[in-house]
Coordinates of N, CA and C and ligand atoms in Angstrom, one line a residue:
M1 N -75.8 8.5 87.5 CA -77.0 7.5 86.8 C -77.9 6.8 87.7
K2 N -78.7 6.5 87.1 CA -80.2 6.4 87.8 C -79.8 4.6 87.2
F3 N -79.7 3.4 88.0 CA -79.8 2.0 87.1 C -80.9 1.2 88.2
I4 N -82.4 0.8 86.7 CA -83.2 0.6 87.7 C -83.4 -0.8 87.0
T5 N -83.7 -2.0 87.7 CA -84.0 -3.3 87.5 C -85.1 -3.8 87.8
V6 N -85.4 -4.2 87.1 CA -87.4 -4.6 87.2 C -87.0 -6.0 86.7
D7 N -88.6 -6.4 87.0 CA -88.0 -8.2 86.9 C -88.9 -8.4 85.5
T8 N -90.3 -7.7 84.6 CA -90.2 -8.3 83.4 C -90.3 -6.9 82.5
Y9 N -90.4 -7.5 81.5 CA -90.3 -7.0 80.2 C -91.7 -5.7 80.2
K10 N -92.9 -6.3 80.7 CA -93.5 -5.1 80.8 C -93.2 -3.7 81.6
E11 N -92.7 -4.2 82.6 CA -92.6 -3.2 83.8 C -91.7 -2.2 82.9
M12 N -90.8 -2.8 82.5 CA -89.3 -2.3 81.9 C -90.0 -0.7 80.8
S13 N -90.8 -1.8 80.2 CA -92.0 -1.1 78.7 C -92.4 0.3 79.5
R14 N -93.3 -0.1 80.7 CA -94.1 1.2 80.6 C -93.4 1.8 81.5
K15 N -92.1 1.7 82.9 CA -92.0 2.9 83.4 C -90.6 3.5 82.5
A16 N -90.3 2.7 81.1 CA -89.3 4.2 80.1 C -90.9 4.7 79.8
A17 N -91.8 3.9 79.6 CA -92.8 5.1 78.8 C -93.5 6.2 79.6
N18 N -93.6 5.7 80.7 CA -93.8 6.7 81.8 C -92.8 7.8 81.8
L19 N -91.5 7.8 81.0 CA -90.7 9.1 81.5 C -90.6 9.9 80.3
I20 N -90.8 9.1 78.9 CA -90.9 9.6 77.9 C -92.6 10.4 78.1
A21 N -93.6 9.5 78.8 CA -95.0 10.4 78.8 C -94.6 12.0 79.7
A22 N -93.6 11.2 80.8 CA -93.5 13.2 81.2 C -92.8 14.0 80.6
Q23 N -91.9 13.7 79.8 CA -91.0 14.6 79.0 C -92.7 15.5 78.2
M24 N -93.2 14.3 77.7 CA -93.9 14.9 76.7 C -95.1 15.7 77.0
T25 N -94.9 15.9 78.8 CA -96.3 16.9 79.4 C -95.5 17.3 79.5
V26 N -94.0 17.7 80.0 CA -93.9 19.1 80.7 C -93.1 19.8 79.1
K27 N -92.8 18.9 78.0 CA -92.4 20.1 76.7 C -93.0 19.1 75.3
P28 N -94.4 19.6 75.1 CA -94.9 19.3 74.4 C -94.5 19.1 72.6
T29 N -93.3 19.8 72.7 CA -92.6 20.1 71.8 C -91.5 19.8 71.5
S30 N -91.4 18.6 72.3 CA -89.9 17.9 72.9 C -89.4 17.3 71.4
V31 N -87.7 16.9 71.4 CA -87.3 16.8 70.3 C -87.0 15.3 71.2
L32 N -87.7 14.1 70.2 CA -86.9 12.9 70.5 C -86.3 11.9 70.0
G33 N -85.7 11.6 70.4 CA -84.2 10.4 69.6 C -84.7 9.1 70.0
L34 N -85.1 8.7 68.6 CA -85.4 7.7 69.0 C -84.9 6.0 68.2
A35 N -85.1 4.8 68.9 CA -84.2 4.0 68.7 C -85.4 2.9 68.0
T36 N -84.5 1.6 67.1 CA -85.1 0.0 67.5 C -84.1 -0.9 68.0
G37 N -84.6 -2.0 67.2 CA -84.4 -3.2 68.1 C -85.7 -3.7 68.7
S38 N -85.5 -5.0 68.9 CA -87.0 -5.2 69.5 C -86.8 -5.0 71.1
T39 N -86.3 -4.8 71.6 CA -86.0 -3.6 73.2 C -87.4 -2.9 73.3
P40 N -87.3 -1.6 72.3 CA -88.0 -0.9 72.9 C -89.4 -0.5 72.0
I41 N -89.8 -1.9 71.4 CA -91.3 -2.3 70.7 C -92.1 -2.3 72.1
G42 N -92.5 -2.7 73.2 CA -93.2 -2.4 74.2 C -93.5 -1.1 74.6
I43 N -92.2 -0.1 74.3 CA -92.5 1.1 74.9 C -93.3 1.8 73.8
Y44 N -93.3 1.4 73.0 CA -94.5 2.0 71.3 C -95.4 2.0 72.0
E45 N -95.8 0.4 72.3 CA -97.1 -0.2 72.2 C -97.4 0.7 73.4
E46 N -96.9 0.7 74.6 CA -97.1 1.5 75.4 C -97.5 3.0 75.5
L47 N -96.5 3.8 74.3 CA -96.9 5.4 74.2 C -97.9 5.7 72.9
V48 N -98.3 4.4 72.2 CA -99.6 4.0 71.4 C -100.5 4.3 72.1
E49 N -101.0 3.6 73.0 CA -101.8 3.3 74.0 C -102.4 4.4 74.4
R50 N -101.1 4.9 75.4 CA -101.3 6.6 75.7 C -102.0 7.5 75.0
C51 N -101.1 7.4 73.8 CA -102.1 8.3 72.9 C -103.6 8.1 72.7
K52 N -103.6 7.0 72.6 CA -104.7 6.8 72.1 C -106.1 7.2 73.5
N53 N -105.8 7.3 74.1 CA -106.5 7.3 75.6 C -106.2 9.0 75.6
G54 N -105.4 9.5 75.3 CA -105.4 10.9 74.7 C -104.3 11.1 76.0
D55 N -103.8 10.4 76.8 CA -102.7 11.1 78.1 C -101.6 11.9 77.4
I56 N -101.1 11.2 76.1 CA -100.1 11.7 75.5 C -100.0 12.3 74.0
D57 N -99.9 13.6 73.8 CA -100.1 14.3 72.5 C -98.8 14.2 71.0
F58 N -98.7 13.6 70.2 CA -97.3 13.6 69.4 C -97.8 15.4 68.5
S59 N -99.0 15.6 68.7 CA -99.0 16.3 67.5 C -98.2 17.7 67.1
A60 N -97.1 17.9 67.9 CA -96.0 18.7 68.3 C -94.3 18.4 68.1
I61 N -94.3 17.1 68.4 CA -92.9 16.3 69.1 C -92.5 16.0 67.4
R62 N -90.9 16.1 67.9 CA -90.4 16.1 66.1 C -89.7 15.1 66.9
S63 N -89.5 14.2 66.0 CA -88.2 12.9 66.3 C -86.9 12.7 65.3
I64 N -86.6 11.6 66.3 CA -84.8 11.7 65.2 C -84.6 10.4 65.6
N65 N -84.0 9.4 64.8 CA -84.1 8.0 65.2 C -82.5 7.9 64.8
L66 N -81.6 7.1 65.4 CA -80.7 6.8 65.6 C -79.8 6.3 64.1
D67 N -79.7 5.4 64.0 CA -79.6 4.6 62.8 C -80.3 3.9 61.5
E68 N -80.1 3.7 60.2 CA -80.3 2.7 59.9 C -79.7 2.3 58.5
Y69 N -79.9 1.4 57.8 CA -79.1 0.2 57.6 C -78.8 1.5 55.8
V70 N -77.5 0.9 55.5 CA -77.2 1.7 53.8 C -77.7 0.5 52.8
G71 N -78.2 1.2 52.2 CA -78.8 0.0 51.0 C -80.4 -0.3 51.3
L72 N -80.6 0.3 51.9 CA -82.2 -0.4 52.7 C -82.9 0.9 52.5
D73 N -84.7 0.9 51.3 CA -85.5 2.5 51.7 C -86.6 2.2 52.4
G74 N -87.2 2.9 52.9 CA -87.8 3.2 53.5 C -89.6 2.0 53.3
E75 N -89.6 1.7 52.3 CA -90.3 0.9 51.6 C -89.8 -0.8 52.5
S76 N -88.7 -1.1 52.2 CA -88.3 -2.5 52.8 C -88.6 -2.7 54.6
D77 N -89.1 -3.7 54.4 CA -90.0 -4.1 55.7 C -88.8 -3.8 56.8
Q78 N -87.7 -4.8 55.8 CA -86.0 -4.4 57.9 C -85.7 -3.2 57.8
S79 N -86.3 -2.3 57.0 CA -85.6 -0.8 57.2 C -86.0 -0.7 58.8
Y80 N -85.0 0.8 59.2 CA -85.2 1.0 60.6 C -86.5 2.1 60.5
R81 N -86.8 3.1 58.8 CA -88.3 3.4 58.5 C -89.4 2.7 58.9
Y82 N -89.2 1.5 58.2 CA -90.2 1.3 58.1 C -90.9 0.7 59.0
F83 N -89.8 0.6 60.5 CA -89.7 0.0 61.3 C -90.2 0.8 62.7
M84 N -89.8 2.4 62.4 CA -90.9 3.4 63.2 C -91.6 3.5 62.8
N85 N -92.3 4.0 60.9 CA -93.4 3.6 60.3 C -94.6 2.5 61.5
Y86 N -94.4 1.6 61.4 CA -95.2 0.2 61.5 C -95.4 0.3 63.1
H87 N -94.4 0.4 63.8 CA -94.3 0.5 65.2 C -95.1 1.4 66.4
L88 N -95.2 2.8 65.5 CA -95.2 4.0 66.1 C -96.0 5.3 65.4
F89 N -94.9 5.8 63.9 CA -95.4 6.7 63.8 C -96.8 6.7 63.1
S90 N -97.1 5.6 62.6 CA -98.6 5.2 61.7 C -99.8 5.3 62.9
K91 N -99.6 5.3 64.3 CA -100.1 4.7 65.4 C -100.4 6.0 65.8
V92 N -99.9 7.0 65.8 CA -100.2 8.4 67.2 C -100.4 9.7 65.7
N93 N -100.5 10.5 66.4 CA -101.2 11.6 66.0 C -99.6 12.4 65.7
I94 N -98.5 11.9 65.3 CA -97.0 12.5 65.2 C -97.3 13.0 63.4
N95 N -96.8 14.2 63.4 CA -96.6 14.7 61.7 C -95.2 14.3 61.3
I96 N -95.8 13.4 60.1 CA -94.4 12.0 59.4 C -93.3 12.9 59.1
A97 N -93.9 14.3 58.3 CA -92.7 15.1 58.3 C -92.0 15.8 59.2
D98 N -92.4 15.4 60.1 CA -91.7 15.8 62.1 C -90.8 14.7 62.1
T99 N -90.7 13.7 61.4 CA -89.9 12.2 61.8 C -88.9 12.1 61.0
Y100 N -87.5 12.0 62.2 CA -86.3 12.2 60.8 C -85.6 10.8 60.9
V101 N -85.2 9.8 60.0 CA -84.0 8.5 60.1 C -83.7 9.0 59.0
P102 N -82.2 8.3 59.5 CA -81.3 8.4 58.1 C -81.6 7.9 56.7
N103 N -81.2 8.2 55.6 CA -81.4 7.7 54.7 C -80.4 6.8 54.1
G104 N -80.8 5.4 54.3 CA -79.7 4.4 54.3 C -79.8 4.0 52.4
K105 N -80.7 4.8 51.6 CA -80.4 4.7 50.6 C -79.7 6.1 49.5
A106 N -79.4 7.0 50.5 CA -78.7 8.1 49.8 C -77.5 8.1 48.6
A107 N -77.3 9.0 47.9 CA -76.3 8.8 46.4 C -75.2 8.8 47.7
D108 N -75.1 10.0 48.6 CA -73.7 10.7 49.4 C -74.3 11.0 50.3
I109 N -73.3 9.4 50.6 CA -73.8 9.4 52.8 C -73.5 10.2 53.2
E110 N -71.3 10.5 52.8 CA -71.0 11.9 53.3 C -72.5 12.5 54.0
A111 N -73.0 13.0 52.9 CA -73.8 14.8 53.1 C -75.3 14.6 53.3
E112 N -75.5 13.1 53.9 CA -76.6 12.7 54.1 C -75.9 12.8 55.7
C113 N -74.7 12.1 56.4 CA -74.4 12.6 57.8 C -74.7 13.8 57.8
K114 N -73.8 14.7 57.3 CA -73.8 16.2 57.6 C -75.3 16.4 58.0
A115 N -75.7 16.3 56.9 CA -76.9 17.2 56.9 C -77.9 16.7 58.6
Y116 N -77.5 15.1 58.7 CA -78.8 14.8 60.1 C -77.8 15.4 61.1
D117 N -76.6 15.9 61.4 CA -76.2 16.4 62.4 C -76.1 17.8 62.4
A118 N -76.3 18.1 61.0 CA -77.0 19.5 61.2 C -78.8 19.9 61.5
R119 N -79.5 19.0 61.6 CA -80.6 19.0 62.1 C -80.9 19.0 63.4
I120 N -79.6 18.2 64.5 CA -79.9 17.8 65.4 C -79.8 19.2 66.2
E121 N -78.7 20.2 65.4 CA -78.3 21.4 65.9 C -79.4 22.5 65.6
E122 N -80.4 22.2 64.8 CA -80.7 23.1 64.1 C -82.3 23.3 65.0
F123 N -82.0 21.9 65.5 CA -83.5 21.2 66.4 C -82.8 21.8 68.0
G124 N -81.6 22.3 68.4 CA -80.9 22.7 69.5 C -81.0 21.6 70.7
G125 N -80.7 19.9 69.6 CA -80.7 18.9 70.3 C -81.4 18.5 71.0
I126 N -81.0 17.2 71.1 CA -82.2 16.1 71.2 C -82.8 16.2 73.5
D127 N -84.1 16.4 73.2 CA -84.5 15.9 74.5 C -84.4 15.3 75.2
L128 N -84.5 13.8 74.8 CA -84.5 12.6 75.5 C -83.9 11.9 74.9
Q129 N -82.9 10.8 74.7 CA -82.5 9.8 73.9 C -82.8 8.7 74.5
L130 N -83.5 7.8 73.5 CA -83.9 6.4 74.3 C -82.9 5.9 73.4
L131 N -82.7 4.9 74.6 CA -81.4 3.6 73.6 C -81.5 2.3 73.6
G132 N -81.3 1.3 73.5 CA -80.9 0.0 73.6 C -79.4 -0.2 73.2
I133 N -79.2 -1.3 73.7 CA -77.4 -1.8 73.6 C -77.2 -3.6 73.4
G134 N -76.6 -3.1 72.6 CA -75.9 -4.3 71.3 C -75.5 -5.5 72.7
L135 N -75.0 -6.6 72.3 CA -74.5 -6.9 73.1 C -73.1 -7.4 73.2
D136 N -72.1 -6.6 71.7 CA -71.0 -5.7 72.3 C -70.8 -4.5 72.4
G137 N -72.2 -4.2 73.2 CA -71.8 -2.2 74.0 C -71.9 -1.8 73.0
H138 N -72.6 -1.5 71.5 CA -73.1 -0.8 71.2 C -74.5 0.0 71.0
I139 N -74.5 1.3 70.7 CA -75.2 2.0 71.2 C -75.6 2.4 69.6
G140 N -77.0 2.9 69.4 CA -77.3 3.1 68.0 C -76.5 2.3 67.3
F141 N -75.5 2.6 66.1 CA -74.7 1.6 65.5 C -73.0 2.4 65.8
N142 N -72.9 2.4 66.9 CA -71.2 2.9 67.3 C -71.0 1.4 67.7
E143 N -69.9 1.1 66.9 CA -69.7 -0.2 67.3 C -68.3 -0.2 67.7
P144 N -68.0 -1.3 68.9 CA -66.5 -1.0 69.1 C -65.5 -0.7 68.6
D145 N -64.5 0.1 68.8 CA -63.4 0.8 68.3 C -62.7 0.8 68.8
T146 N -61.5 1.9 68.6 CA -60.2 2.0 69.0 C -60.8 3.8 69.8
C147 N -61.7 4.3 68.9 CA -61.9 5.8 69.5 C -63.5 5.9 69.2
F148 N -63.7 6.6 69.9 CA -65.5 7.3 69.9 C -65.6 8.2 69.0
T149 N -66.7 8.3 68.3 CA -66.9 9.2 66.7 C -68.6 10.1 66.8
G150 N -67.8 11.2 66.9 CA -68.6 12.3 67.6 C -69.9 12.7 66.3
E151 N -69.3 12.6 65.1 CA -70.4 12.8 64.4 C -71.6 11.9 63.6
T152 N -72.5 11.9 62.7 CA -72.8 10.6 62.2 C -72.0 10.7 61.5
H153 N -71.9 9.4 61.3 CA -71.2 8.3 60.2 C -71.6 6.7 59.7
L154 N -71.0 6.6 58.3 CA -70.7 5.1 58.0 C -70.3 4.1 58.8
V155 N -70.6 3.3 59.3 CA -69.5 2.6 59.8 C -70.3 0.7 59.1
D156 N -69.2 -0.2 59.7 CA -69.3 -1.3 58.9 C -69.8 -1.7 60.8
L157 N -70.9 -3.1 60.0 CA -71.3 -3.7 60.9 C -70.4 -5.0 61.6
H158 N -70.1 -4.9 62.9 CA -69.3 -6.1 64.0 C -69.5 -7.5 62.9
P159 N -68.8 -8.8 62.6 CA -69.4 -9.7 62.6 C -70.9 -10.3 63.5
S160 N -70.4 -10.0 64.8 CA -71.4 -10.3 65.6 C -72.6 -9.6 66.2
T161 N -72.7 -8.1 65.7 CA -73.7 -7.4 65.0 C -74.4 -8.2 64.0
I162 N -73.9 -8.4 63.2 CA -74.9 -8.8 61.5 C -75.5 -10.5 62.2
E163 N -74.4 -11.0 62.8 CA -75.0 -12.4 63.5 C -76.2 -12.4 64.4
A164 N -76.1 -11.2 65.1 CA -77.3 -11.0 66.8 C -78.6 -10.4 65.5
N165 N -78.3 -9.8 64.6 CA -79.6 -9.0 63.8 C -79.9 -9.8 62.2
A166 N -79.8 -11.0 62.2 CA -79.8 -12.3 61.8 C -81.7 -12.4 61.6
R167 N -81.7 -12.3 63.1 CA -83.2 -13.0 63.3 C -84.6 -12.0 62.2
F168 N -84.0 -11.0 62.2 CA -84.9 -10.6 61.3 C -85.0 -10.3 60.0
F169 N -84.1 -11.1 59.9 CA -84.2 -11.6 58.1 C -84.5 -12.8 57.9
A170 N -84.1 -12.9 56.4 CA -84.7 -14.1 56.0 C -83.3 -15.1 56.1
S171 N -82.2 -14.2 56.1 CA -81.0 -15.4 56.1 C -79.6 -13.7 56.5
K172 N -78.4 -14.4 56.9 CA -77.9 -13.5 57.0 C -77.2 -13.1 56.3
D173 N -77.3 -14.0 55.1 CA -76.6 -13.3 54.0 C -77.0 -12.2 53.5
E174 N -78.6 -11.5 53.9 CA -79.1 -10.3 53.7 C -78.9 -9.3 54.8
V175 N -78.5 -9.3 56.0 CA -78.5 -8.6 56.8 C -77.7 -7.7 56.1
P176 N -77.9 -6.4 55.8 CA -76.5 -5.3 55.6 C -75.5 -4.8 56.1
T177 N -74.3 -5.1 55.4 CA -73.3 -4.9 56.1 C -72.4 -3.8 56.5
K178 N -73.1 -2.2 55.8 CA -72.6 -1.3 56.4 C -74.3 -0.6 56.9
A179 N -74.0 0.3 57.9 CA -75.1 1.0 58.2 C -74.4 2.9 58.6
V180 N -75.6 3.7 58.5 CA -75.4 5.0 59.2 C -76.0 5.3 60.4
T181 N -75.2 5.9 61.6 CA -75.4 6.4 62.6 C -74.9 7.3 63.0
M182 N -76.0 8.0 64.0 CA -75.8 8.9 64.8 C -74.4 8.5 66.1
G183 N -73.5 9.6 65.8 CA -72.5 9.8 66.8 C -72.8 10.2 68.0
M184 N -71.5 9.9 68.7 CA -71.9 10.3 70.1 C -72.0 11.4 70.4
R185 N -72.1 12.8 69.6 CA -72.0 13.9 70.0 C -73.2 14.4 70.0
G186 N -74.2 13.5 69.3 CA -75.9 13.7 69.2 C -76.3 13.2 70.5
I187 N -76.1 11.9 70.6 CA -76.4 11.5 71.9 C -75.5 11.8 72.8
M188 N -74.6 12.1 73.0 CA -74.5 13.0 74.5 C -74.5 14.2 74.9
Q189 N -75.0 14.5 73.9 CA -75.5 15.9 73.7 C -76.9 16.0 74.0
A190 N -77.4 15.0 74.2 CA -79.0 14.8 74.6 C -79.5 15.0 76.0
K191 N -80.7 15.9 76.6 CA -80.5 16.6 77.8 C -80.7 15.1 78.6
K192 N -81.3 14.3 78.0 CA -81.8 13.3 78.9 C -81.5 12.0 78.0
V193 N -80.6 10.7 79.0 CA -80.8 9.5 78.3 C -81.7 8.6 78.9
L194 N -82.0 7.9 78.2 CA -82.9 6.3 78.6 C -82.3 5.3 78.0
L195 N -82.0 4.4 78.6 CA -81.1 3.0 77.9 C -82.3 2.2 78.6
V196 N -82.5 1.1 77.6 CA -83.7 -0.2 78.0 C -82.5 -1.2 77.7
A197 N -82.7 -2.6 78.3 CA -82.1 -3.3 78.4 C -83.0 -4.7 78.7
N198 N -82.5 -5.6 78.1 CA -84.5 -6.7 78.0 C -83.4 -8.5 78.6
G199 N -83.6 -9.1 79.2 CA -83.5 -10.1 79.5 C -81.9 -10.1 79.7
P200 N -81.7 -11.4 80.7 CA -80.4 -12.2 81.0 C -79.2 -12.1 80.3
K201 N -79.5 -12.2 78.7 CA -78.4 -11.9 77.9 C -77.5 -10.9 78.3
K202 N -78.3 -9.8 77.8 CA -77.7 -8.1 78.6 C -76.9 -7.9 79.9
K203 N -77.5 -8.7 81.1 CA -76.5 -8.4 81.7 C -75.5 -8.2 82.1
E204 N -74.3 -8.9 81.2 CA -72.7 -8.8 81.5 C -72.3 -7.4 81.2
I205 N -73.1 -7.0 79.6 CA -72.8 -6.2 78.9 C -72.8 -4.7 79.6
L206 N -74.3 -4.8 80.6 CA -74.5 -3.6 81.2 C -73.6 -3.8 82.3
E207 N -73.1 -4.5 83.2 CA -71.7 -4.4 84.1 C -70.7 -3.7 83.1
K208 N -70.2 -4.4 82.3 CA -68.8 -3.9 81.5 C -69.2 -2.2 81.5
A209 N -70.8 -2.0 81.0 CA -71.2 -1.0 79.6 C -70.7 0.5 80.9
F210 N -71.5 0.0 82.5 CA -72.4 0.9 83.1 C -71.4 0.8 84.5
F211 N -70.3 -0.6 84.8 CA -69.7 -0.8 86.1 C -68.5 -0.7 86.0
G212 N -67.9 -0.6 84.1 CA -66.3 -0.6 84.2 C -66.0 0.4 83.5
P213 N -64.7 0.4 83.3 CA -64.0 1.5 82.7 C -64.6 2.2 81.4
I214 N -64.6 3.5 81.4 CA -65.5 4.0 79.8 C -64.3 3.6 79.0
T215 N -64.5 3.1 77.8 CA -63.4 2.6 76.6 C -64.1 2.3 75.5
P216 N -63.9 3.3 74.3 CA -64.6 2.8 73.1 C -64.9 1.3 72.6
E217 N -64.2 0.5 73.1 CA -64.3 -0.9 73.1 C -65.8 -1.8 73.7
V218 N -66.3 -0.9 74.4 CA -67.2 -1.0 75.2 C -68.6 0.8 74.9
P219 N -68.7 0.8 73.5 CA -69.5 2.1 73.3 C -70.3 2.6 74.1
A220 N -71.3 2.1 74.7 CA -72.2 2.4 75.9 C -71.4 3.2 76.7
S221 N -70.4 2.6 77.4 CA -69.4 3.3 78.2 C -69.4 4.5 78.5
I222 N -69.3 5.2 77.6 CA -69.4 6.8 77.3 C -70.6 7.3 78.0
L223 N -71.8 7.0 78.1 CA -72.7 7.5 78.9 C -72.8 6.9 80.3
Q224 N -71.4 6.6 81.3 CA -71.0 6.6 82.5 C -71.2 8.5 82.4
L225 N -70.4 9.2 81.2 CA -70.1 11.1 81.6 C -71.1 11.1 81.6
H226 N -72.6 10.8 81.0 CA -73.9 11.6 80.8 C -74.0 12.2 82.1
P227 N -74.9 13.4 81.9 CA -75.4 14.1 83.3 C -76.9 13.6 83.4
D228 N -77.5 13.0 82.8 CA -79.0 12.7 83.6 C -78.8 11.5 82.4
L229 N -79.0 9.9 82.7 CA -79.0 8.9 82.1 C -79.6 8.1 83.3
T230 N -81.0 7.0 82.5 CA -81.1 6.3 83.3 C -81.7 5.0 82.4
V231 N -81.2 4.2 83.1 CA -81.2 2.9 82.6 C -82.3 1.8 83.3
I232 N -82.7 1.6 82.3 CA -84.2 0.6 82.6 C -83.5 -1.1 82.3
F233 N -83.4 -2.0 83.2 CA -83.2 -2.9 83.1 C -83.5 -4.1 83.3
S234 N -84.9 -5.4 82.6 CA -85.6 -6.1 83.4 C -84.7 -7.5 82.9
Q235 N -84.7 -8.3 84.4 CA -83.8 -9.4 84.2 C -84.0 -10.1 83.7
Y236 N -85.4 -10.8 84.1 CA -86.6 -11.5 83.3 C -87.1 -11.2 82.1
E237 N -86.8 -12.5 81.0 CA -87.1 -11.9 79.5 C -88.8 -11.6 79.8
Ligands
GLP1 C1 -79.8 -2.9 66.5 C2 -79.9 -1.6 67.1 C3 -79.4 -0.7 68.2 C4 -80.5 -1.7 69.3 C5 -79.9 -3.0 69.0 C6 -80.0 -4.6 70.4 O1 -78.1 -3.1 66.4 N1 -78.7 -1.0 65.7 O2 -80.0 1.0 68.0 O3 -80.1 -1.2 70.3 O4 -79.8 -3.4 67.7 O5 -81.0 -4.5 69.2 P1 -82.4 -5.5 70.6 O6 -82.9 -4.4 71.5 O7 -83.3 -6.0 69.7 O8 -81.4 -6.2 71.1

């Protein structure tokens, strides 16, 4: 594991964007696993700028996102599909048909989950997976549990996650209680994993996840077993 500590959010965003840009340069047909949350927004801004400058090219990139709230469609401005369109896809030359986010409105969620895993397999796995980390150690929406789940699956969001994500909604009551998330297999099979975390509030969970025991109670701790993991932590917000 490479654990890189920087001072500022800007530095974290630039270093992470450098790694993604390098991946896109050496393999212009990369499959990028993408993440939402407030932490990656600065990375997406960097990537948009680099694409505008002609430094990187999204035309042959395929992207596959980690998760989506159940019950929200892509038009809803709280959905992760909307987030991705807004922060990245609408601003770079990616083919929107090559971008995948789970469908939170699928009539058959189980079938949606199976199809999602089949797609990852068809892609030959993810080349670089970008991750944030929740305050309870979740990655994607893999919440603390008694076991790790391999497949893409439906989850009940933890009260603490609902609380943490309420800041994006008009009120806590509007936060969906369920989500679809890529499971640990999709994440762990990624050739490279890049996890970003911002600010002192994430310090404690990073210590548990990367310097404590590997346990499904801290889902991100499984990443200690990944052969190519980079963590970039900005210690001041
Ligand atoms: C959400 C997402 C996660 C993300 C987490 C942290 O719950 N499902 O993928 O890592 O939030 O969010 P933030 O970056 O805003 O702290």
